[in-house]
């Protein structure tokens, strides 16, 4: 049995396969899944707010080195507590690679990125749905390097 880290086999597999520049979205229960085979969809939602995005974010960051994260303007404006939780979680990890970049884009652009990005060559490798029921609770992590 695995001692720690990501127990979900699909999520563990995706994180292990991620390379520099690959993206993973962790989103709330209302986020629609991409309708193509280029992005792996993982549904972790059990019930209302189980798990929440920040819990999954924390576990993923224990295993994944990132260089950038993307949030929507609406996350910052409409769900500022969620944004603050994301920042606190991300800031609690020691980034080994380049300086960490925060990118803020409109919700419509964010949604287009996770739904259609892989079709255009953006490497949105995985979409992870949680049970989170807070509006605009989603974040995209961009994999970095640990050297």
mmCIF file with all atom_site columns, C-alpha atoms in Angstrom:
data_model
loop_
_atom_site.group_PDB
_atom_site.id
_atom_site.type_symbol
_atom_site.label_atom_id
_atom_site.label_alt_id
_atom_site.label_comp_id
_atom_site.label_asym_id
_atom_site.label_entity_id
_atom_site.label_seq_id
_atom_site.pdbx_PDB_ins_code
_atom_site.Cartn_x
_atom_site.Cartn_y
_atom_site.Cartn_z
_atom_site.occupancy
_atom_site.B_iso_or_equiv
_atom_site.pdbx_formal_charge
_atom_site.auth_seq_id
_atom_site.auth_comp_id
_atom_site.auth_asym_id
_atom_site.auth_atom_id
_atom_site.pdbx_PDB_model_num
ATOM 1   C CA . UNK A 1 1   ? 0.000   0.000  0.000   1.00 0.00 ? 1   UNK A CA 1
ATOM 2   C CA . UNK A 1 2   ? 1.193   3.513  -0.822  1.00 0.00 ? 2   UNK A CA 1
ATOM 3   C CA . UNK A 1 3   ? 2.378   5.343  2.319   1.00 0.00 ? 3   UNK A CA 1
ATOM 4   C CA . UNK A 1 4   ? 1.493   8.929  1.416   1.00 0.00 ? 4   UNK A CA 1
ATOM 5   C CA . UNK A 1 5   ? 0.723   11.293 -1.415  1.00 0.00 ? 5   UNK A CA 1
ATOM 6   C CA . UNK A 1 6   ? -2.005  10.854 -3.985  1.00 0.00 ? 6   UNK A CA 1
ATOM 7   C CA . UNK A 1 7   ? -4.024  7.677  -3.422  1.00 0.00 ? 7   UNK A CA 1
ATOM 8   C CA . UNK A 1 8   ? -6.330  8.064  -6.432  1.00 0.00 ? 8   UNK A CA 1
ATOM 9   C CA . UNK A 1 9   ? -4.641  5.950  -9.113  1.00 0.00 ? 9   UNK A CA 1
ATOM 10  C CA . UNK A 1 10  ? -5.753  8.069  -12.087 1.00 0.00 ? 10  UNK A CA 1
ATOM 11  C CA . UNK A 1 11  ? -4.622  11.329 -10.489 1.00 0.00 ? 11  UNK A CA 1
ATOM 12  C CA . UNK A 1 12  ? -1.336  9.815  -9.316  1.00 0.00 ? 12  UNK A CA 1
ATOM 13  C CA . UNK A 1 13  ? -0.673  8.502  -12.833 1.00 0.00 ? 13  UNK A CA 1
ATOM 14  C CA . UNK A 1 14  ? -1.393  11.873 -14.474 1.00 0.00 ? 14  UNK A CA 1
ATOM 15  C CA . UNK A 1 15  ? 0.831   13.804 -12.049 1.00 0.00 ? 15  UNK A CA 1
ATOM 16  C CA . UNK A 1 16  ? 3.659   11.307 -12.627 1.00 0.00 ? 16  UNK A CA 1
ATOM 17  C CA . UNK A 1 17  ? 3.355   11.774 -16.412 1.00 0.00 ? 17  UNK A CA 1
ATOM 18  C CA . UNK A 1 18  ? 3.326   15.577 -16.389 1.00 0.00 ? 18  UNK A CA 1
ATOM 19  C CA . UNK A 1 19  ? 6.240   17.317 -18.050 1.00 0.00 ? 19  UNK A CA 1
ATOM 20  C CA . UNK A 1 20  ? 7.430   20.907 -18.235 1.00 0.00 ? 20  UNK A CA 1
ATOM 21  C CA . UNK A 1 21  ? 4.591   23.142 -19.444 1.00 0.00 ? 21  UNK A CA 1
ATOM 22  C CA . UNK A 1 22  ? 1.826   20.559 -19.079 1.00 0.00 ? 22  UNK A CA 1
ATOM 23  C CA . UNK A 1 23  ? -1.333  21.790 -17.362 1.00 0.00 ? 23  UNK A CA 1
ATOM 24  C CA . UNK A 1 24  ? -3.829  20.314 -14.910 1.00 0.00 ? 24  UNK A CA 1
ATOM 25  C CA . UNK A 1 25  ? -7.098  21.939 -13.864 1.00 0.00 ? 25  UNK A CA 1
ATOM 26  C CA . UNK A 1 26  ? -8.610  21.314 -10.442 1.00 0.00 ? 26  UNK A CA 1
ATOM 27  C CA . UNK A 1 27  ? -12.184 22.568 -10.445 1.00 0.00 ? 27  UNK A CA 1
ATOM 28  C CA . UNK A 1 28  ? -15.496 22.825 -8.667  1.00 0.00 ? 28  UNK A CA 1
ATOM 29  C CA . UNK A 1 29  ? -18.457 20.530 -9.234  1.00 0.00 ? 29  UNK A CA 1
ATOM 30  C CA . UNK A 1 30  ? -20.024 22.941 -11.747 1.00 0.00 ? 30  UNK A CA 1
ATOM 31  C CA . UNK A 1 31  ? -17.118 22.944 -14.195 1.00 0.00 ? 31  UNK A CA 1
ATOM 32  C CA . UNK A 1 32  ? -18.027 21.132 -17.426 1.00 0.00 ? 32  UNK A CA 1
ATOM 33  C CA . UNK A 1 33  ? -15.781 18.319 -18.614 1.00 0.00 ? 33  UNK A CA 1
ATOM 34  C CA . UNK A 1 34  ? -13.943 18.679 -21.933 1.00 0.00 ? 34  UNK A CA 1
ATOM 35  C CA . UNK A 1 35  ? -15.731 16.659 -24.629 1.00 0.00 ? 35  UNK A CA 1
ATOM 36  C CA . UNK A 1 36  ? -12.705 15.162 -26.331 1.00 0.00 ? 36  UNK A CA 1
ATOM 37  C CA . UNK A 1 37  ? -10.165 12.457 -25.595 1.00 0.00 ? 37  UNK A CA 1
ATOM 38  C CA . UNK A 1 38  ? -7.056  14.660 -25.398 1.00 0.00 ? 38  UNK A CA 1
ATOM 39  C CA . UNK A 1 39  ? -7.667  15.681 -21.777 1.00 0.00 ? 39  UNK A CA 1
ATOM 40  C CA . UNK A 1 40  ? -7.995  13.027 -19.070 1.00 0.00 ? 40  UNK A CA 1
ATOM 41  C CA . UNK A 1 41  ? -11.065 13.695 -16.909 1.00 0.00 ? 41  UNK A CA 1
ATOM 42  C CA . UNK A 1 42  ? -10.968 12.571 -13.283 1.00 0.00 ? 42  UNK A CA 1
ATOM 43  C CA . UNK A 1 43  ? -14.116 12.902 -11.184 1.00 0.00 ? 43  UNK A CA 1
ATOM 44  C CA . UNK A 1 44  ? -13.258 13.023 -7.468  1.00 0.00 ? 44  UNK A CA 1
ATOM 45  C CA . UNK A 1 45  ? -16.619 14.510 -6.402  1.00 0.00 ? 45  UNK A CA 1
ATOM 46  C CA . UNK A 1 46  ? -18.192 12.418 -3.635  1.00 0.00 ? 46  UNK A CA 1
ATOM 47  C CA . UNK A 1 47  ? -20.856 14.785 -2.304  1.00 0.00 ? 47  UNK A CA 1
ATOM 48  C CA . UNK A 1 48  ? -21.306 18.480 -1.553  1.00 0.00 ? 48  UNK A CA 1
ATOM 49  C CA . UNK A 1 49  ? -17.885 20.002 -0.784  1.00 0.00 ? 49  UNK A CA 1
ATOM 50  C CA . UNK A 1 50  ? -16.125 16.638 -0.515  1.00 0.00 ? 50  UNK A CA 1
ATOM 51  C CA . UNK A 1 51  ? -13.410 17.059 -1.506  1.00 0.00 ? 51  UNK A CA 1
ATOM 52  C CA . UNK A 1 52  ? -12.891 20.800 -1.961  1.00 0.00 ? 52  UNK A CA 1
ATOM 53  C CA . UNK A 1 53  ? -10.499 22.192 -4.548  1.00 0.00 ? 53  UNK A CA 1
ATOM 54  C CA . UNK A 1 54  ? -7.952  23.411 -2.006  1.00 0.00 ? 54  UNK A CA 1
ATOM 55  C CA . UNK A 1 55  ? -7.601  19.921 -0.466  1.00 0.00 ? 55  UNK A CA 1
ATOM 56  C CA . UNK A 1 56  ? -6.827  18.411 -3.862  1.00 0.00 ? 56  UNK A CA 1
ATOM 57  C CA . UNK A 1 57  ? -4.529  21.337 -4.696  1.00 0.00 ? 57  UNK A CA 1
ATOM 58  C CA . UNK A 1 58  ? -2.507  20.726 -1.530  1.00 0.00 ? 58  UNK A CA 1
ATOM 59  C CA . UNK A 1 59  ? -2.026  17.021 -2.263  1.00 0.00 ? 59  UNK A CA 1
ATOM 60  C CA . UNK A 1 60  ? -1.124  17.611 -5.918  1.00 0.00 ? 60  UNK A CA 1
ATOM 61  C CA . UNK A 1 61  ? 1.450   20.258 -4.955  1.00 0.00 ? 61  UNK A CA 1
ATOM 62  C CA . UNK A 1 62  ? 3.151   17.740 -2.670  1.00 0.00 ? 62  UNK A CA 1
ATOM 63  C CA . UNK A 1 63  ? 4.138   15.831 -5.813  1.00 0.00 ? 63  UNK A CA 1
ATOM 64  C CA . UNK A 1 64  ? 4.092   18.346 -8.677  1.00 0.00 ? 64  UNK A CA 1
ATOM 65  C CA . UNK A 1 65  ? 6.606   21.128 -9.248  1.00 0.00 ? 65  UNK A CA 1
ATOM 66  C CA . UNK A 1 66  ? 4.888   24.116 -10.846 1.00 0.00 ? 66  UNK A CA 1
ATOM 67  C CA . UNK A 1 67  ? 6.155   27.285 -12.493 1.00 0.00 ? 67  UNK A CA 1
ATOM 68  C CA . UNK A 1 68  ? 2.827   29.025 -13.005 1.00 0.00 ? 68  UNK A CA 1
ATOM 69  C CA . UNK A 1 69  ? -0.765  28.888 -11.900 1.00 0.00 ? 69  UNK A CA 1
ATOM 70  C CA . UNK A 1 70  ? -3.793  30.402 -13.595 1.00 0.00 ? 70  UNK A CA 1
ATOM 71  C CA . UNK A 1 71  ? -6.910  31.713 -11.865 1.00 0.00 ? 71  UNK A CA 1
ATOM 72  C CA . UNK A 1 72  ? -9.852  33.672 -13.206 1.00 0.00 ? 72  UNK A CA 1
ATOM 73  C CA . UNK A 1 73  ? -10.634 37.304 -12.520 1.00 0.00 ? 73  UNK A CA 1
ATOM 74  C CA . UNK A 1 74  ? -13.969 36.068 -11.182 1.00 0.00 ? 74  UNK A CA 1
ATOM 75  C CA . UNK A 1 75  ? -12.258 33.825 -8.626  1.00 0.00 ? 75  UNK A CA 1
ATOM 76  C CA . UNK A 1 76  ? -10.470 36.862 -7.200  1.00 0.00 ? 76  UNK A CA 1
ATOM 77  C CA . UNK A 1 77  ? -13.544 39.138 -7.351  1.00 0.00 ? 77  UNK A CA 1
ATOM 78  C CA . UNK A 1 78  ? -16.492 36.849 -6.559  1.00 0.00 ? 78  UNK A CA 1
ATOM 79  C CA . UNK A 1 79  ? -14.815 34.195 -4.390  1.00 0.00 ? 79  UNK A CA 1
ATOM 80  C CA . UNK A 1 80  ? -11.966 36.090 -2.684  1.00 0.00 ? 80  UNK A CA 1
ATOM 81  C CA . UNK A 1 81  ? -11.798 33.617 0.224   1.00 0.00 ? 81  UNK A CA 1
ATOM 82  C CA . UNK A 1 82  ? -11.186 30.778 -2.215  1.00 0.00 ? 82  UNK A CA 1
ATOM 83  C CA . UNK A 1 83  ? -8.496  32.808 -3.969  1.00 0.00 ? 83  UNK A CA 1
ATOM 84  C CA . UNK A 1 84  ? -6.852  33.552 -0.596  1.00 0.00 ? 84  UNK A CA 1
ATOM 85  C CA . UNK A 1 85  ? -6.875  29.820 0.261   1.00 0.00 ? 85  UNK A CA 1
ATOM 86  C CA . UNK A 1 86  ? -5.253  28.987 -3.080  1.00 0.00 ? 86  UNK A CA 1
ATOM 87  C CA . UNK A 1 87  ? -2.545  31.629 -2.508  1.00 0.00 ? 87  UNK A CA 1
ATOM 88  C CA . UNK A 1 88  ? -1.866  30.429 1.039   1.00 0.00 ? 88  UNK A CA 1
ATOM 89  C CA . UNK A 1 89  ? -1.567  26.816 -0.104  1.00 0.00 ? 89  UNK A CA 1
ATOM 90  C CA . UNK A 1 90  ? 0.685   27.637 -3.055  1.00 0.00 ? 90  UNK A CA 1
ATOM 91  C CA . UNK A 1 91  ? 2.862   29.958 -0.970  1.00 0.00 ? 91  UNK A CA 1
ATOM 92  C CA . UNK A 1 92  ? 3.367   27.198 1.614   1.00 0.00 ? 92  UNK A CA 1
ATOM 93  C CA . UNK A 1 93  ? 5.331   25.090 -0.893  1.00 0.00 ? 93  UNK A CA 1
ATOM 94  C CA . UNK A 1 94  ? 8.998   25.636 -1.667  1.00 0.00 ? 94  UNK A CA 1
ATOM 95  C CA . UNK A 1 95  ? 9.298   26.081 -5.418  1.00 0.00 ? 95  UNK A CA 1
ATOM 96  C CA . UNK A 1 96  ? 12.575  24.554 -6.622  1.00 0.00 ? 96  UNK A CA 1
ATOM 97  C CA . UNK A 1 97  ? 12.541  25.854 -10.183 1.00 0.00 ? 97  UNK A CA 1
ATOM 98  C CA . UNK A 1 98  ? 12.034  29.314 -11.619 1.00 0.00 ? 98  UNK A CA 1
ATOM 99  C CA . UNK A 1 99  ? 10.134  32.115 -9.900  1.00 0.00 ? 99  UNK A CA 1
ATOM 100 C CA . UNK A 1 100 ? 6.445   31.201 -9.609  1.00 0.00 ? 100 UNK A CA 1
ATOM 101 C CA . UNK A 1 101 ? 4.110   33.190 -11.877 1.00 0.00 ? 101 UNK A CA 1
ATOM 102 C CA . UNK A 1 102 ? 0.451   33.965 -11.187 1.00 0.00 ? 102 UNK A CA 1
ATOM 103 C CA . UNK A 1 103 ? -1.656  34.543 -14.283 1.00 0.00 ? 103 UNK A CA 1
ATOM 104 C CA . UNK A 1 104 ? -5.157  36.013 -13.976 1.00 0.00 ? 104 UNK A CA 1
ATOM 105 C CA . UNK A 1 105 ? -7.514  35.764 -16.954 1.00 0.00 ? 105 UNK A CA 1
ATOM 106 C CA . UNK A 1 106 ? -11.269 36.195 -17.530 1.00 0.00 ? 106 UNK A CA 1
ATOM 107 C CA . UNK A 1 107 ? -13.535 33.219 -16.771 1.00 0.00 ? 107 UNK A CA 1
ATOM 108 C CA . UNK A 1 108 ? -14.483 32.852 -20.455 1.00 0.00 ? 108 UNK A CA 1
ATOM 109 C CA . UNK A 1 109 ? -10.809 32.506 -21.448 1.00 0.00 ? 109 UNK A CA 1
ATOM 110 C CA . UNK A 1 110 ? -10.164 30.090 -18.585 1.00 0.00 ? 110 UNK A CA 1
ATOM 111 C CA . UNK A 1 111 ? -13.124 27.916 -19.578 1.00 0.00 ? 111 UNK A CA 1
ATOM 112 C CA . UNK A 1 112 ? -12.012 27.935 -23.217 1.00 0.00 ? 112 UNK A CA 1
ATOM 113 C CA . UNK A 1 113 ? -8.517  26.883 -22.129 1.00 0.00 ? 113 UNK A CA 1
ATOM 114 C CA . UNK A 1 114 ? -9.709  23.828 -20.187 1.00 0.00 ? 114 UNK A CA 1
ATOM 115 C CA . UNK A 1 115 ? -12.413 22.844 -22.698 1.00 0.00 ? 115 UNK A CA 1
ATOM 116 C CA . UNK A 1 116 ? -10.520 23.435 -25.946 1.00 0.00 ? 116 UNK A CA 1
ATOM 117 C CA . UNK A 1 117 ? -6.867  24.058 -25.078 1.00 0.00 ? 117 UNK A CA 1
ATOM 118 C CA . UNK A 1 118 ? -5.690  20.561 -25.938 1.00 0.00 ? 118 UNK A CA 1
ATOM 119 C CA . UNK A 1 119 ? -7.320  20.847 -29.346 1.00 0.00 ? 119 UNK A CA 1
ATOM 120 C CA . UNK A 1 120 ? -5.093  23.877 -30.096 1.00 0.00 ? 120 UNK A CA 1
ATOM 121 C CA . UNK A 1 121 ? -1.877  22.396 -28.733 1.00 0.00 ? 121 UNK A CA 1
ATOM 122 C CA . UNK A 1 122 ? -2.033  23.802 -25.189 1.00 0.00 ? 122 UNK A CA 1
ATOM 123 C CA . UNK A 1 123 ? -1.114  20.846 -23.022 1.00 0.00 ? 123 UNK A CA 1
ATOM 124 C CA . UNK A 1 124 ? -4.115  20.612 -20.696 1.00 0.00 ? 124 UNK A CA 1
ATOM 125 C CA . UNK A 1 125 ? -3.372  17.039 -19.644 1.00 0.00 ? 125 UNK A CA 1
ATOM 126 C CA . UNK A 1 126 ? -6.040  16.597 -16.971 1.00 0.00 ? 126 UNK A CA 1
ATOM 127 C CA . UNK A 1 127 ? -9.290  17.991 -15.656 1.00 0.00 ? 127 UNK A CA 1
ATOM 128 C CA . UNK A 1 128 ? -10.040 17.095 -12.035 1.00 0.00 ? 128 UNK A CA 1
ATOM 129 C CA . UNK A 1 129 ? -13.578 17.701 -10.755 1.00 0.00 ? 129 UNK A CA 1
ATOM 130 C CA . UNK A 1 130 ? -14.135 18.026 -7.008  1.00 0.00 ? 130 UNK A CA 1
ATOM 131 C CA . UNK A 1 131 ? -17.260 18.351 -4.869  1.00 0.00 ? 131 UNK A CA 1
ATOM 132 C CA . UNK A 1 132 ? -16.567 22.059 -4.250  1.00 0.00 ? 132 UNK A CA 1
ATOM 133 C CA . UNK A 1 133 ? -19.702 24.203 -4.491  1.00 0.00 ? 133 UNK A CA 1
ATOM 134 C CA . UNK A 1 134 ? -18.144 27.662 -4.303  1.00 0.00 ? 134 UNK A CA 1
ATOM 135 C CA . UNK A 1 135 ? -18.535 29.706 -7.511  1.00 0.00 ? 135 UNK A CA 1
ATOM 136 C CA . UNK A 1 136 ? -15.408 30.079 -9.656  1.00 0.00 ? 136 UNK A CA 1
ATOM 137 C CA . UNK A 1 137 ? -13.386 27.654 -7.542  1.00 0.00 ? 137 UNK A CA 1
ATOM 138 C CA . UNK A 1 138 ? -10.896 26.349 -10.036 1.00 0.00 ? 138 UNK A CA 1
ATOM 139 C CA . UNK A 1 139 ? -7.208  26.682 -10.744 1.00 0.00 ? 139 UNK A CA 1
ATOM 140 C CA . UNK A 1 140 ? -4.865  25.543 -13.497 1.00 0.00 ? 140 UNK A CA 1
ATOM 141 C CA . UNK A 1 141 ? -1.372  24.436 -12.524 1.00 0.00 ? 141 UNK A CA 1
ATOM 142 C CA . UNK A 1 142 ? 1.437   24.599 -15.085 1.00 0.00 ? 142 UNK A CA 1
ATOM 143 C CA . UNK A 1 143 ? 4.187   22.059 -14.460 1.00 0.00 ? 143 UNK A CA 1
ATOM 144 C CA . UNK A 1 144 ? 7.717   23.337 -13.992 1.00 0.00 ? 144 UNK A CA 1
ATOM 145 C CA . UNK A 1 145 ? 11.056  21.667 -13.391 1.00 0.00 ? 145 UNK A CA 1
ATOM 146 C CA . UNK A 1 146 ? 12.665  20.930 -10.034 1.00 0.00 ? 146 UNK A CA 1
ATOM 147 C CA . UNK A 1 147 ? 16.150  22.142 -10.939 1.00 0.00 ? 147 UNK A CA 1
#
